[in-house]
PDB file of C-alpha atoms in Angstrom:
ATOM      1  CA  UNK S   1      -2.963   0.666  -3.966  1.00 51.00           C
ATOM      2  CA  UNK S   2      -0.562  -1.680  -2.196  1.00 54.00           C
ATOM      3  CA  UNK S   3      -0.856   0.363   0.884  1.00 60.00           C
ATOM      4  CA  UNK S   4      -4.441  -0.974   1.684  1.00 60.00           C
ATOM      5  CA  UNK S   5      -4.275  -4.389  -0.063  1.00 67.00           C
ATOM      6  CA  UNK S   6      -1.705  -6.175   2.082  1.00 78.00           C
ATOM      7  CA  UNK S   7      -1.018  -9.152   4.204  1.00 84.00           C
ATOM      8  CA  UNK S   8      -3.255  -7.410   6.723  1.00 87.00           C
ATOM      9  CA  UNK S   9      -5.976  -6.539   4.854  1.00 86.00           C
ATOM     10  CA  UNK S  10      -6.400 -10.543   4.342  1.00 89.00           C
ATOM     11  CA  UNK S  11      -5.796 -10.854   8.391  1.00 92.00           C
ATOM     12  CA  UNK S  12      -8.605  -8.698   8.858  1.00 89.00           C
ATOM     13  CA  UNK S  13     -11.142 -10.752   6.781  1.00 89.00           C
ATOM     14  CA  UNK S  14     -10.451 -13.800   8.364  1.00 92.00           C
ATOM     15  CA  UNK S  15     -11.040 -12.041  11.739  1.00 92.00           C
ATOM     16  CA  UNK S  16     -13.882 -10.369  10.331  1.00 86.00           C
ATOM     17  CA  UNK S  17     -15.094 -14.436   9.494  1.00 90.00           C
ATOM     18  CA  UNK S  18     -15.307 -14.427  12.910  1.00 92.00           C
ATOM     19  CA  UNK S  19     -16.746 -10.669  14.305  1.00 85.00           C
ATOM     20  CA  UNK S  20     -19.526 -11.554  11.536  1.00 81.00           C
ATOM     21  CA  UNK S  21     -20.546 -14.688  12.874  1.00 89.00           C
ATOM     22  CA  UNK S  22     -20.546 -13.871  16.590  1.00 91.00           C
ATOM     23  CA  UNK S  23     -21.520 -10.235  16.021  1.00 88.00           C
ATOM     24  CA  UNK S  24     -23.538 -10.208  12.851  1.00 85.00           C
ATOM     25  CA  UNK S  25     -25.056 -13.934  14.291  1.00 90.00           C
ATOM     26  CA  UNK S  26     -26.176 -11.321  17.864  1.00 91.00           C
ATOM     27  CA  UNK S  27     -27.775  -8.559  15.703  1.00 88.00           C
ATOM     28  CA  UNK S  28     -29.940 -11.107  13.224  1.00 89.00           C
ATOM     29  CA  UNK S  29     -31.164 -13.354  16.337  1.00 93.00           C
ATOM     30  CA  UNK S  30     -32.290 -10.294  18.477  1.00 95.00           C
ATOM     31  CA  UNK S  31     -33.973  -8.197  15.534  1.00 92.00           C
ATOM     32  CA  UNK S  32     -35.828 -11.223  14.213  1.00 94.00           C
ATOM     33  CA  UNK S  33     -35.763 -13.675  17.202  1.00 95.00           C
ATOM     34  CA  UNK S  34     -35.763 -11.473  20.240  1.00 96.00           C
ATOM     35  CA  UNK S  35     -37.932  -8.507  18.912  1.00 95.00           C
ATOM     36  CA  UNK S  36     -35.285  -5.966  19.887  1.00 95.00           C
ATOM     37  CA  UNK S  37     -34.983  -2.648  17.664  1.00 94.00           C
ATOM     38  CA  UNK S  38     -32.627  -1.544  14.710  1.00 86.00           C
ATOM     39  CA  UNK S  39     -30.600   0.060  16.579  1.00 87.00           C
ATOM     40  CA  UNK S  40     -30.385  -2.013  19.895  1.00 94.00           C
ATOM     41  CA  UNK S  41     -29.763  -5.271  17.256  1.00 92.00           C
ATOM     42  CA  UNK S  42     -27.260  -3.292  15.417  1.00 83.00           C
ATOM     43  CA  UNK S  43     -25.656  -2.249  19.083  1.00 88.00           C
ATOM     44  CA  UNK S  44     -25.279  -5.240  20.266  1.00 92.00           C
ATOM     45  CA  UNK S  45     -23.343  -6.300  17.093  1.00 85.00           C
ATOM     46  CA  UNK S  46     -20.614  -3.992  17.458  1.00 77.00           C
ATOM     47  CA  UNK S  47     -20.392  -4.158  21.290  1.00 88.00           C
ATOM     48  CA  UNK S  48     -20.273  -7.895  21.114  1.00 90.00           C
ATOM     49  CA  UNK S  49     -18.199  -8.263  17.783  1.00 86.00           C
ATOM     50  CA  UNK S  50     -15.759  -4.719  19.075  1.00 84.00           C
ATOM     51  CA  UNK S  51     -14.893  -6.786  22.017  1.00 89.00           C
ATOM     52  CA  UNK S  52     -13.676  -9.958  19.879  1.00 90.00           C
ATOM     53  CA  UNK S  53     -12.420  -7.363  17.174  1.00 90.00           C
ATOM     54  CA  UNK S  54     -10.043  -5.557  19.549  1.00 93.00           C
ATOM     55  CA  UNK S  55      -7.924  -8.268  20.758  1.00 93.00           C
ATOM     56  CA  UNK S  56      -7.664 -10.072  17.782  1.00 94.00           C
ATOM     57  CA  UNK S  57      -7.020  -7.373  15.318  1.00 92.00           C
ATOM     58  CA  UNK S  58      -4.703  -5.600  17.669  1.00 93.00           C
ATOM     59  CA  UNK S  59      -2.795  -9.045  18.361  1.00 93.00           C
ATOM     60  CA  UNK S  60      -3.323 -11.441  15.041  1.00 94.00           C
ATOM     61  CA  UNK S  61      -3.762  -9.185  12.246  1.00 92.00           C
ATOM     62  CA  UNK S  62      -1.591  -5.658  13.519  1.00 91.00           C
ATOM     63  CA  UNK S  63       0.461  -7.337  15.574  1.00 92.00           C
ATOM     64  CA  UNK S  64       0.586  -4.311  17.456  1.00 91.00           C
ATOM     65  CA  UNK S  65       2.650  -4.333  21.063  1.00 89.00           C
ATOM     66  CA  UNK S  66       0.991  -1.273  22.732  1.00 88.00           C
ATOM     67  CA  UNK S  67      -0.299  -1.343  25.787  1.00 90.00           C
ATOM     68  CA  UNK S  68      -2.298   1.775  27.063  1.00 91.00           C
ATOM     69  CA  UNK S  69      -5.388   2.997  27.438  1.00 93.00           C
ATOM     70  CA  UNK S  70      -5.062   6.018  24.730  1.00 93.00           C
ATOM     71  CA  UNK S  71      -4.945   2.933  22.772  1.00 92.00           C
ATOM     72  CA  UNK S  72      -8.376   1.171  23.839  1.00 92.00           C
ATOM     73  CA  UNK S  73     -10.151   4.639  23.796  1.00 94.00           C
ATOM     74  CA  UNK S  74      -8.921   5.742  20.243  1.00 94.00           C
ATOM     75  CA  UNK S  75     -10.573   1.836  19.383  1.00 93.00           C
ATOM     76  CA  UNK S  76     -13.711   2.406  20.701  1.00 92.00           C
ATOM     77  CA  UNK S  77     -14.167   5.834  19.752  1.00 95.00           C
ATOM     78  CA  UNK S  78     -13.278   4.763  15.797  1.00 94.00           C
ATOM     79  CA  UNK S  79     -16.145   1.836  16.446  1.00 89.00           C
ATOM     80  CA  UNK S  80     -18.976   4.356  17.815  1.00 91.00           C
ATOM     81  CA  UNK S  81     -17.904   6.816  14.898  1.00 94.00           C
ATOM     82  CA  UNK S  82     -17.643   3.854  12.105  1.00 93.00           C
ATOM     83  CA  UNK S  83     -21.206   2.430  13.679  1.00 88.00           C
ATOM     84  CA  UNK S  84     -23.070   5.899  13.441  1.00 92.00           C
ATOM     85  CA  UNK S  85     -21.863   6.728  10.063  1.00 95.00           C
ATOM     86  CA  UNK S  86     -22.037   3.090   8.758  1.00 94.00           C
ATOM     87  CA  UNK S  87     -25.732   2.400  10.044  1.00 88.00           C
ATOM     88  CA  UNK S  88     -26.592   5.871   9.988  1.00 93.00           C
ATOM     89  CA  UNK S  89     -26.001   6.037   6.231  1.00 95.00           C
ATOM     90  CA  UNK S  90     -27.430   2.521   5.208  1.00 95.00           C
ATOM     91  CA  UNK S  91     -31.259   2.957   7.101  1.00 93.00           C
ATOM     92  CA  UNK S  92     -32.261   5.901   5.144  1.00 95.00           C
ATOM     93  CA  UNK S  93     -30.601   3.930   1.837  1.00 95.00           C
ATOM     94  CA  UNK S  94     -32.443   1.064   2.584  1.00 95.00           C
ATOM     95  CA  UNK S  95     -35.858   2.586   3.784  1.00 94.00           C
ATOM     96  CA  UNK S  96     -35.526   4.722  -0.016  1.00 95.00           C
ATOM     97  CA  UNK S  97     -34.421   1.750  -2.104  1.00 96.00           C
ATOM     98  CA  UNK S  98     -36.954  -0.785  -0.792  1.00 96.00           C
ATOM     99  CA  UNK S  99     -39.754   1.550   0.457  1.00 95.00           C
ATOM    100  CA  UNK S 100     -42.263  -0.675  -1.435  1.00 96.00           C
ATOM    101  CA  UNK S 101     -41.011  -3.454   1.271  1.00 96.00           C
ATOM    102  CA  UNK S 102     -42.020  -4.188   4.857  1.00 96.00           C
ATOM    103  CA  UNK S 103     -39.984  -3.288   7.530  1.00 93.00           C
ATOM    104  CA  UNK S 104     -38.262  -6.064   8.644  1.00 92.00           C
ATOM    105  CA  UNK S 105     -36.630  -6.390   4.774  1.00 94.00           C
ATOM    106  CA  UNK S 106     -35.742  -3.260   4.638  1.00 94.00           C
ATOM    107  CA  UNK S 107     -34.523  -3.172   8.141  1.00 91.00           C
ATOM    108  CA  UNK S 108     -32.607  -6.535   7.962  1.00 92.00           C
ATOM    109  CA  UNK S 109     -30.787  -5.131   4.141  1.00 95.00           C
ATOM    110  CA  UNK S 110     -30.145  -2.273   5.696  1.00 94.00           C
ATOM    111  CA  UNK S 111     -28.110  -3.997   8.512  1.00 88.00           C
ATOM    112  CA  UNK S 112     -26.202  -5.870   5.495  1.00 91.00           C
ATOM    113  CA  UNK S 113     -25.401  -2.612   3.835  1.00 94.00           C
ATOM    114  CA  UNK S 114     -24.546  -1.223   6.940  1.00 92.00           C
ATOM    115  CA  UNK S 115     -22.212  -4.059   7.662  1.00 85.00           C
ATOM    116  CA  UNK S 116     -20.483  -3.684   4.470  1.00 89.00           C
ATOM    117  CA  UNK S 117     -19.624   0.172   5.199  1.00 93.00           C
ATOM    118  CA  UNK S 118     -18.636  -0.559   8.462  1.00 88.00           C
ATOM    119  CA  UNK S 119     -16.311  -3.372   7.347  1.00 86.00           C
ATOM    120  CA  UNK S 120     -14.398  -0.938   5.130  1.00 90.00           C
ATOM    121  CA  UNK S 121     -14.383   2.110   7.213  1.00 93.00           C
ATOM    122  CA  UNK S 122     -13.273   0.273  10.614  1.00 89.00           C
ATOM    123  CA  UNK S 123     -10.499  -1.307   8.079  1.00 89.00           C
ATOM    124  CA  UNK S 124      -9.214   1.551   7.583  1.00 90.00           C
ATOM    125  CA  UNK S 125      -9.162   3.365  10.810  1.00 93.00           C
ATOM    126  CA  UNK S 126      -7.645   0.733  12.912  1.00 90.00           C
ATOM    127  CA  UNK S 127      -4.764   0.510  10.089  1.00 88.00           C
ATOM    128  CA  UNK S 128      -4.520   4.016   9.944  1.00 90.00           C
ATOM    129  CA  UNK S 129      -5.476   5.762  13.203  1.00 91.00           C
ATOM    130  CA  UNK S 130      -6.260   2.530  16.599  1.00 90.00           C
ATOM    131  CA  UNK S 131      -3.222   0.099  15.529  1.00 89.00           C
ATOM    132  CA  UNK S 132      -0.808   2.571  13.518  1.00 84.00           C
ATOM    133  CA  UNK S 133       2.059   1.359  13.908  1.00 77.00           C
ATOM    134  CA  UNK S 134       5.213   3.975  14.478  1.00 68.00           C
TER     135      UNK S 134
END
């Protein structure tokens, strides 16, 4: 169990502090301010919040040295792959568990529960598979 609870597991929640309130602040404003879709809100999160995530996971919380593009594609491919599966999996949930609901609630839990999985899953691939360290 010590292998995922370490000294970077707490580095990447207080980086996540910040992905969450940039990208999880972009999401909520565009879905309920903006008008823009599930999936464009949800988009934008990750785009904006990957961005922020990259550098200062890969520098603050990994403190990984690398420098090469291999390294910046294997990042954004675990993202798009942690996105899909994340928000892929909590819409239906949502829609099922709260289908008495309107919409926008189930729409806006389902971008919580979405942002949970995500959280955990991108965790563990950039430990594991973006930032490995040799």
């Amino acid at each position: 169990m010590k292998l995922f609870f370490d000294k970077t597991m707490l580095r990447f929640l207080m980086v996540g502090v910040v992905n969450v309130t940039v990208g999880a602040g972009t999401m909520f404003l565009l879905y309920n301010l903006a008008g823009c879709s599930y999936w464009m809100s949800s988009a934008a999160n990750y785009i904006v919040g990957g961005i922020v995530s990259f550098f200062l996971n890969k520098y603050f919380t990994f403190q990984n040295k690398e420098r090469s593009w291999k390294q910046v594609v294997k990042f954004i491919v675990l993202v798009a792959v942690c996105y899909f599966i994340a928000y892929g999996l909590a819409k239906p949930m949502a829609l099922w568990a709260l289908s008495s609901q309107p919409l926008n609630i189930q729409e806006n839990v389902a971008m919580c529960i979405g942002t949970c999985l995500y959280t955990l899953l991108n965790y563990l691939g950039q430990r594991f598979f973006a930032f490995k360290q040799r």
